[in-house]
């Protein structure tokens, strides 16, 4: 595993990377309020077979977090920034792995760069109205009257109780979850300026619902090889959102797990196995899409940090 950063339009984008760059690439897009860190264990497991790269969005993780006064925190802008990131690190063909916020970011990238997307993996990444849980009714009130509801929405989103509940959902096996998962996120959420950043994105989330029909049409038209992995205890995005993919992607594999919103919290081995099987099943397609990466360092790219994880995996060929 290596950790680095790239500069996109003057913004430092932190990322982590594992595997051989000559292997098929999986671009992992994280959820809220997480970062690329949510993928660390998965990347270590799969890095012997594939090239995996996971950026932190602006305002998240170890990336720069400029004020909303100088950076527009919209999903359109996040997607454009990640497109610029892909250019900076020389990644031009990839499977999109999308969790939570990763779905609206990733689907915008897919629309903008359809030839770059070899396949799609959705892990509780919703693009169907059927998948919206009851909590979205309060968000809709906020979208209708931002001034009236913003303080309430912000305080809830930044609270420890909501941060914890986002992981647990309705899972009765509370003891299976590492409390550091939400304690670390709670600390990140309460850094200076995060309240403004997070509420900007919550308000802009309304544009994602308005885009669902367009994204469904994209999936229907392009028919990418697709894996849908869903934690059934998620209260934000229900399992109906997982099954809805079959309407547009009859060949998609739907795997509903005994897990929460962040399925890898408790079902890492299952998720890794599903992703590996998916990659192997479609290896002939992914092999034909092999990325052509220039040996010249693109403008704006910052080199990897010199420190490499001591348990960085040995590379194996994509078979």
Short mmCIF file of C-alpha atoms in Angstrom, two decimals:
data_model
loop_
_atom_site.label_atom_id
_atom_site.label_comp_id
_atom_site.label_asym_id
_atom_site.label_seq_id
_atom_site.Cartn_x
_atom_site.Cartn_y
_atom_site.Cartn_z
CA UNK A 1 0.00 0.00 0.00
CA UNK A 2 1.25 3.47 -0.82
CA UNK A 3 -0.14 6.86 0.14
CA UNK A 4 0.18 9.93 -2.01
CA UNK A 5 -1.44 13.10 -3.24
CA UNK A 6 -2.18 14.80 -6.53
CA UNK A 7 -3.05 18.42 -7.19
CA UNK A 8 -6.24 19.19 -9.13
CA UNK A 9 -7.07 22.84 -9.80
CA UNK A 10 -4.91 23.84 -6.85
CA UNK A 11 -6.56 21.36 -4.44
CA UNK A 12 -4.53 18.56 -2.86
CA UNK A 13 -6.29 15.23 -3.32
CA UNK A 14 -4.98 12.54 -1.01
CA UNK A 15 -5.22 8.91 -2.04
CA UNK A 16 -4.10 5.40 -1.27
CA UNK A 17 -3.08 2.85 -3.86
CA UNK A 18 -2.35 -0.87 -4.00
CA UNK A 19 -1.43 -3.39 -6.67
CA UNK A 20 0.26 -3.51 -10.04
CA UNK A 21 -0.67 -0.66 -12.38
CA UNK A 22 -0.63 -3.10 -15.27
CA UNK A 23 -3.54 -5.01 -13.73
CA UNK A 24 -7.18 -3.94 -14.20
CA UNK A 25 -7.93 -0.85 -12.14
CA UNK A 26 -10.69 -0.43 -9.58
CA UNK A 27 -11.38 3.22 -8.72
CA UNK A 28 -12.95 3.25 -5.26
CA UNK A 29 -15.23 6.16 -4.35
CA UNK A 30 -16.06 6.53 -0.68
CA UNK A 31 -19.16 7.52 1.26
CA UNK A 32 -19.96 10.06 3.95
CA UNK A 33 -18.45 10.97 6.34
CA UNK A 34 -15.71 8.51 5.49
CA UNK A 35 -12.66 8.69 3.24
CA UNK A 36 -10.45 6.31 1.26
CA UNK A 37 -9.62 4.80 4.64
CA UNK A 38 -12.85 2.79 4.48
CA UNK A 39 -11.28 0.77 1.64
CA UNK A 40 -7.88 0.14 3.22
CA UNK A 41 -8.50 -3.45 4.31
CA UNK A 42 -10.23 -4.37 1.04
CA UNK A 43 -7.34 -2.94 -0.95
CA UNK A 44 -4.84 -4.99 1.02
CA UNK A 45 -6.81 -8.16 0.29
CA UNK A 46 -7.26 -7.53 -3.44
CA UNK A 47 -4.01 -5.71 -4.20
CA UNK A 48 -2.27 -8.96 -5.13
CA UNK A 49 -4.57 -9.35 -8.14
CA UNK A 50 -5.76 -5.88 -9.18
CA UNK A 51 -4.73 -2.25 -9.20
CA UNK A 52 -6.84 -0.32 -6.69
CA UNK A 53 -6.80 3.42 -6.13
CA UNK A 54 -9.00 5.37 -3.73
CA UNK A 55 -9.02 9.18 -3.45
CA UNK A 56 -10.40 11.39 -0.68
CA UNK A 57 -12.85 13.97 -1.99
CA UNK A 58 -12.11 17.63 -1.26
CA UNK A 59 -13.28 18.27 2.29
CA UNK A 60 -12.81 14.64 3.33
CA UNK A 61 -10.01 12.57 4.82
CA UNK A 62 -6.56 13.97 4.14
CA UNK A 63 -7.46 16.06 1.11
CA UNK A 64 -7.60 19.83 1.27
CA UNK A 65 -10.80 21.23 2.71
CA UNK A 66 -11.20 24.74 1.33
CA UNK A 67 -14.01 26.91 2.58
CA UNK A 68 -17.31 26.75 0.67
CA UNK A 69 -16.64 30.41 -0.09
CA UNK A 70 -13.77 29.35 -2.37
CA UNK A 71 -14.81 25.84 -3.45
CA UNK A 72 -18.30 24.82 -4.55
CA UNK A 73 -19.25 21.71 -2.61
CA UNK A 74 -21.59 20.15 -5.13
CA UNK A 75 -21.65 16.64 -6.50
CA UNK A 76 -20.99 18.01 -9.97
CA UNK A 77 -17.81 19.62 -8.68
CA UNK A 78 -16.71 16.54 -6.74
CA UNK A 79 -17.11 14.43 -9.87
CA UNK A 80 -15.13 16.88 -12.01
CA UNK A 81 -12.41 16.95 -9.37
CA UNK A 82 -12.16 13.15 -9.33
CA UNK A 83 -12.03 13.15 -13.14
CA UNK A 84 -9.08 15.53 -12.84
CA UNK A 85 -7.56 13.26 -10.23
CA UNK A 86 -7.80 10.26 -12.57
CA UNK A 87 -6.05 12.29 -15.26
CA UNK A 88 -3.34 13.38 -12.84
CA UNK A 89 -2.48 9.84 -11.76
CA UNK A 90 -2.75 8.44 -15.28
CA UNK A 91 -5.79 6.18 -14.81
CA UNK A 92 -8.02 6.09 -17.89
CA UNK A 93 -9.86 2.74 -17.67
CA UNK A 94 -11.42 1.42 -14.48
CA UNK A 95 -14.18 -0.40 -12.70
CA UNK A 96 -16.06 2.05 -10.51
CA UNK A 97 -16.62 0.87 -6.92
CA UNK A 98 -19.22 3.23 -5.44
CA UNK A 99 -20.40 3.38 -1.84
CA UNK A 100 -22.98 5.93 -0.62
CA UNK A 101 -21.78 9.35 -1.92
CA UNK A 102 -19.62 7.40 -4.33
CA UNK A 103 -22.68 6.53 -6.41
CA UNK A 104 -23.65 10.09 -7.40
CA UNK A 105 -19.98 10.99 -7.91
CA UNK A 106 -19.34 7.85 -9.94
CA UNK A 107 -22.46 8.05 -12.09
CA UNK A 108 -21.56 11.60 -13.08
CA UNK A 109 -18.13 10.33 -14.12
CA UNK A 110 -19.77 7.49 -16.07
CA UNK A 111 -21.95 9.97 -17.94
CA UNK A 112 -19.00 12.23 -18.69
CA UNK A 113 -16.54 9.46 -19.58
CA UNK A 114 -18.47 6.35 -20.61
CA UNK A 115 -15.49 4.85 -22.43
CA UNK A 116 -13.44 4.94 -19.22
CA UNK A 117 -15.87 2.77 -17.25
CA UNK A 118 -15.26 -0.97 -17.67
CA UNK A 119 -17.79 -2.01 -15.04
CA UNK A 120 -19.69 -0.88 -11.96
CA UNK A 121 -19.85 -2.07 -8.35
CA UNK A 122 -22.42 -0.52 -6.04
CA UNK A 123 -22.10 -1.04 -2.29
CA UNK A 124 -25.15 0.60 -0.72
CA UNK A 125 -24.77 3.23 -3.41
CA UNK A 126 -28.29 4.21 -4.30
CA UNK A 127 -29.64 5.38 -7.66
CA UNK A 128 -33.31 4.38 -7.28
CA UNK A 129 -36.14 6.13 -5.44
CA UNK A 130 -37.24 2.75 -4.08
CA UNK A 131 -34.08 2.60 -2.03
CA UNK A 132 -34.64 5.80 -0.06
CA UNK A 133 -35.32 5.14 3.63
CA UNK A 134 -37.60 7.22 5.88
CA UNK A 135 -34.84 9.63 6.94
CA UNK A 136 -34.99 11.23 3.49
CA UNK A 137 -38.34 12.81 4.32
CA UNK A 138 -36.53 15.14 6.73
CA UNK A 139 -33.95 15.89 4.05
CA UNK A 140 -36.74 16.77 1.63
CA UNK A 141 -38.10 19.24 4.20
CA UNK A 142 -34.63 20.77 4.33
CA UNK A 143 -34.43 21.03 0.56
CA UNK A 144 -37.82 22.77 0.52
CA UNK A 145 -36.91 25.26 3.26
CA UNK A 146 -33.17 25.43 3.84
CA UNK A 147 -33.25 28.32 6.30
CA UNK A 148 -35.82 26.66 8.55
CA UNK A 149 -34.20 23.23 8.81
CA UNK A 150 -30.47 23.79 8.27
CA UNK A 151 -29.48 24.07 11.94
CA UNK A 152 -31.35 20.87 12.82
CA UNK A 153 -29.90 18.93 9.89
CA UNK A 154 -26.37 20.13 10.57
CA UNK A 155 -26.45 19.32 14.28
CA UNK A 156 -27.81 15.84 13.61
CA UNK A 157 -25.27 15.09 10.89
CA UNK A 158 -22.34 16.14 13.07
CA UNK A 159 -23.57 14.31 16.17
CA UNK A 160 -21.98 11.20 17.61
CA UNK A 161 -25.33 9.40 17.83
CA UNK A 162 -26.08 9.77 14.11
CA UNK A 163 -22.49 8.93 13.14
CA UNK A 164 -22.75 5.72 15.17
CA UNK A 165 -26.22 4.86 13.89
CA UNK A 166 -25.05 5.27 10.29
CA UNK A 167 -22.79 2.25 10.81
CA UNK A 168 -25.09 0.10 12.91
CA UNK A 169 -28.45 0.71 11.27
CA UNK A 170 -30.79 -2.04 12.48
CA UNK A 171 -28.06 -4.65 12.95
CA UNK A 172 -28.67 -6.41 16.29
CA UNK A 173 -25.04 -7.61 16.41
CA UNK A 174 -23.72 -4.34 17.81
CA UNK A 175 -20.72 -6.10 19.34
CA UNK A 176 -19.41 -6.95 15.86
CA UNK A 177 -18.58 -3.32 15.17
CA UNK A 178 -15.35 -1.59 16.14
CA UNK A 179 -16.35 1.66 17.92
CA UNK A 180 -13.30 3.36 16.39
CA UNK A 181 -15.24 3.37 13.11
CA UNK A 182 -17.59 6.09 14.28
CA UNK A 183 -15.33 7.72 16.85
CA UNK A 184 -12.75 8.50 14.15
CA UNK A 185 -15.41 9.80 11.78
CA UNK A 186 -16.91 11.91 14.55
CA UNK A 187 -13.51 13.52 15.10
CA UNK A 188 -13.17 14.24 11.37
CA UNK A 189 -16.69 15.62 11.17
CA UNK A 190 -16.00 18.11 13.91
CA UNK A 191 -12.88 19.64 12.45
CA UNK A 192 -13.08 23.36 11.81
CA UNK A 193 -15.22 24.17 8.78
CA UNK A 194 -16.74 20.73 8.40
CA UNK A 195 -20.22 21.84 9.41
CA UNK A 196 -20.44 24.20 6.45
CA UNK A 197 -18.91 21.69 4.03
CA UNK A 198 -21.23 18.87 5.03
CA UNK A 199 -24.40 20.93 4.93
CA UNK A 200 -23.54 22.23 1.46
CA UNK A 201 -23.34 18.66 0.20
CA UNK A 202 -26.49 17.57 2.03
CA UNK A 203 -28.36 20.43 0.39
CA UNK A 204 -26.94 19.59 -3.03
CA UNK A 205 -27.92 15.93 -2.62
CA UNK A 206 -31.34 16.89 -3.98
CA UNK A 207 -29.72 17.04 -7.43
CA UNK A 208 -28.92 13.34 -7.16
CA UNK A 209 -32.55 12.32 -6.80
CA UNK A 210 -33.35 14.49 -9.80
CA UNK A 211 -30.68 12.58 -11.74
CA UNK A 212 -31.88 9.05 -10.94
CA UNK A 213 -33.88 8.61 -14.15
CA UNK A 214 -30.94 9.79 -16.25
CA UNK A 215 -28.50 7.44 -14.48
CA UNK A 216 -30.89 4.52 -14.85
CA UNK A 217 -31.05 5.26 -18.56
CA UNK A 218 -27.24 5.27 -18.70
CA UNK A 219 -27.11 1.85 -17.05
CA UNK A 220 -29.83 0.55 -19.34
CA UNK A 221 -28.06 1.83 -22.45
CA UNK A 222 -24.51 0.77 -21.58
CA UNK A 223 -25.17 -2.48 -19.68
CA UNK A 224 -21.86 -2.48 -17.79
CA UNK A 225 -20.92 -5.67 -15.95
CA UNK A 226 -22.38 -4.90 -12.54
CA UNK A 227 -22.14 -6.20 -8.99
CA UNK A 228 -24.51 -4.83 -6.34
CA UNK A 229 -23.54 -5.51 -2.72
CA UNK A 230 -25.99 -4.31 -0.08
CA UNK A 231 -25.99 -4.36 3.70
CA UNK A 232 -29.58 -5.16 4.66
CA UNK A 233 -29.43 -3.26 7.96
CA UNK A 234 -28.93 0.12 6.25
CA UNK A 235 -31.66 2.58 7.23
CA UNK A 236 -30.63 5.24 4.71
CA UNK A 237 -30.70 3.03 1.61
CA UNK A 238 -32.95 0.00 1.89
CA UNK A 239 -32.61 -3.31 0.07
CA UNK A 240 -35.33 -2.25 -2.36
CA UNK A 241 -32.68 -0.02 -3.88
CA UNK A 242 -30.49 -3.09 -4.49
CA UNK A 243 -33.17 -5.15 -6.18
CA UNK A 244 -34.20 -2.20 -8.37
CA UNK A 245 -30.98 -2.55 -10.38
CA UNK A 246 -32.41 -5.69 -11.98
CA UNK A 247 -34.95 -3.56 -13.79
CA UNK A 248 -32.24 -1.91 -15.88
CA UNK A 249 -29.45 -4.49 -15.57
CA UNK A 250 -30.97 -7.97 -15.82
CA UNK A 251 -27.52 -9.60 -15.70
CA UNK A 252 -26.37 -7.75 -12.57
CA UNK A 253 -25.48 -9.86 -9.57
CA UNK A 254 -27.31 -8.73 -6.41
CA UNK A 255 -25.77 -9.79 -3.10
CA UNK A 256 -27.65 -8.76 0.05
CA UNK A 257 -25.50 -9.24 3.13
CA UNK A 258 -26.17 -9.41 6.86
CA UNK A 259 -24.42 -6.07 7.26
CA UNK A 260 -24.99 -2.36 7.64
CA UNK A 261 -24.48 0.72 5.47
CA UNK A 262 -20.71 0.15 5.41
CA UNK A 263 -20.83 -3.58 4.65
CA UNK A 264 -17.09 -4.04 5.08
CA UNK A 265 -17.38 -3.07 8.75
CA UNK A 266 -18.40 -6.65 9.51
CA UNK A 267 -18.38 -8.54 6.19
CA UNK A 268 -14.99 -7.74 4.69
CA UNK A 269 -14.24 -11.30 3.62
CA UNK A 270 -17.58 -11.66 1.86
CA UNK A 271 -17.23 -8.35 0.04
CA UNK A 272 -13.67 -9.16 -1.02
CA UNK A 273 -14.78 -12.56 -2.28
CA UNK A 274 -17.67 -11.09 -4.26
CA UNK A 275 -15.47 -8.44 -5.86
CA UNK A 276 -12.78 -10.97 -6.74
CA UNK A 277 -15.33 -13.33 -8.30
CA UNK A 278 -16.87 -10.46 -10.26
CA UNK A 279 -13.48 -9.36 -11.58
CA UNK A 280 -12.60 -12.91 -12.60
CA UNK A 281 -15.96 -13.57 -14.26
CA UNK A 282 -15.51 -10.51 -16.46
CA UNK A 283 -11.75 -10.74 -16.88
CA UNK A 284 -11.92 -11.03 -20.69
CA UNK A 285 -13.82 -7.73 -20.86
CA UNK A 286 -11.49 -5.99 -18.44
CA UNK A 287 -8.41 -7.35 -20.17
CA UNK A 288 -9.60 -5.82 -23.45
CA UNK A 289 -9.92 -2.45 -21.70
CA UNK A 290 -6.35 -2.47 -20.36
CA UNK A 291 -5.42 1.08 -19.47
CA UNK A 292 -2.73 2.79 -21.53
CA UNK A 293 -0.75 4.76 -19.01
CA UNK A 294 1.91 7.23 -20.05
CA UNK A 295 5.32 6.96 -18.47
CA UNK A 296 5.46 10.72 -18.36
CA UNK A 297 4.24 12.21 -15.08
CA UNK A 298 1.13 14.30 -15.81
CA UNK A 299 0.99 17.97 -14.80
CA UNK A 300 -0.09 18.51 -11.22
CA UNK A 301 0.83 15.01 -10.03
CA UNK A 302 2.59 14.78 -6.71
CA UNK A 303 4.79 11.75 -6.21
CA UNK A 304 3.90 8.98 -3.79
CA UNK A 305 5.04 9.49 -0.25
CA UNK A 306 8.22 7.55 0.31
CA UNK A 307 6.74 5.48 3.10
CA UNK A 308 5.35 2.15 1.95
CA UNK A 309 3.26 -0.12 4.13
CA UNK A 310 5.37 -2.92 5.56
CA UNK A 311 2.74 -5.47 4.58
CA UNK A 312 2.38 -4.30 1.00
CA UNK A 313 1.19 -7.33 -0.97
CA UNK A 314 3.24 -9.25 -3.50
CA UNK A 315 1.94 -8.69 -7.02
CA UNK A 316 0.39 -11.51 -9.02
CA UNK A 317 -0.79 -11.58 -12.59
CA UNK A 318 -4.41 -11.07 -13.57
CA UNK A 319 -5.42 -14.55 -14.61
#
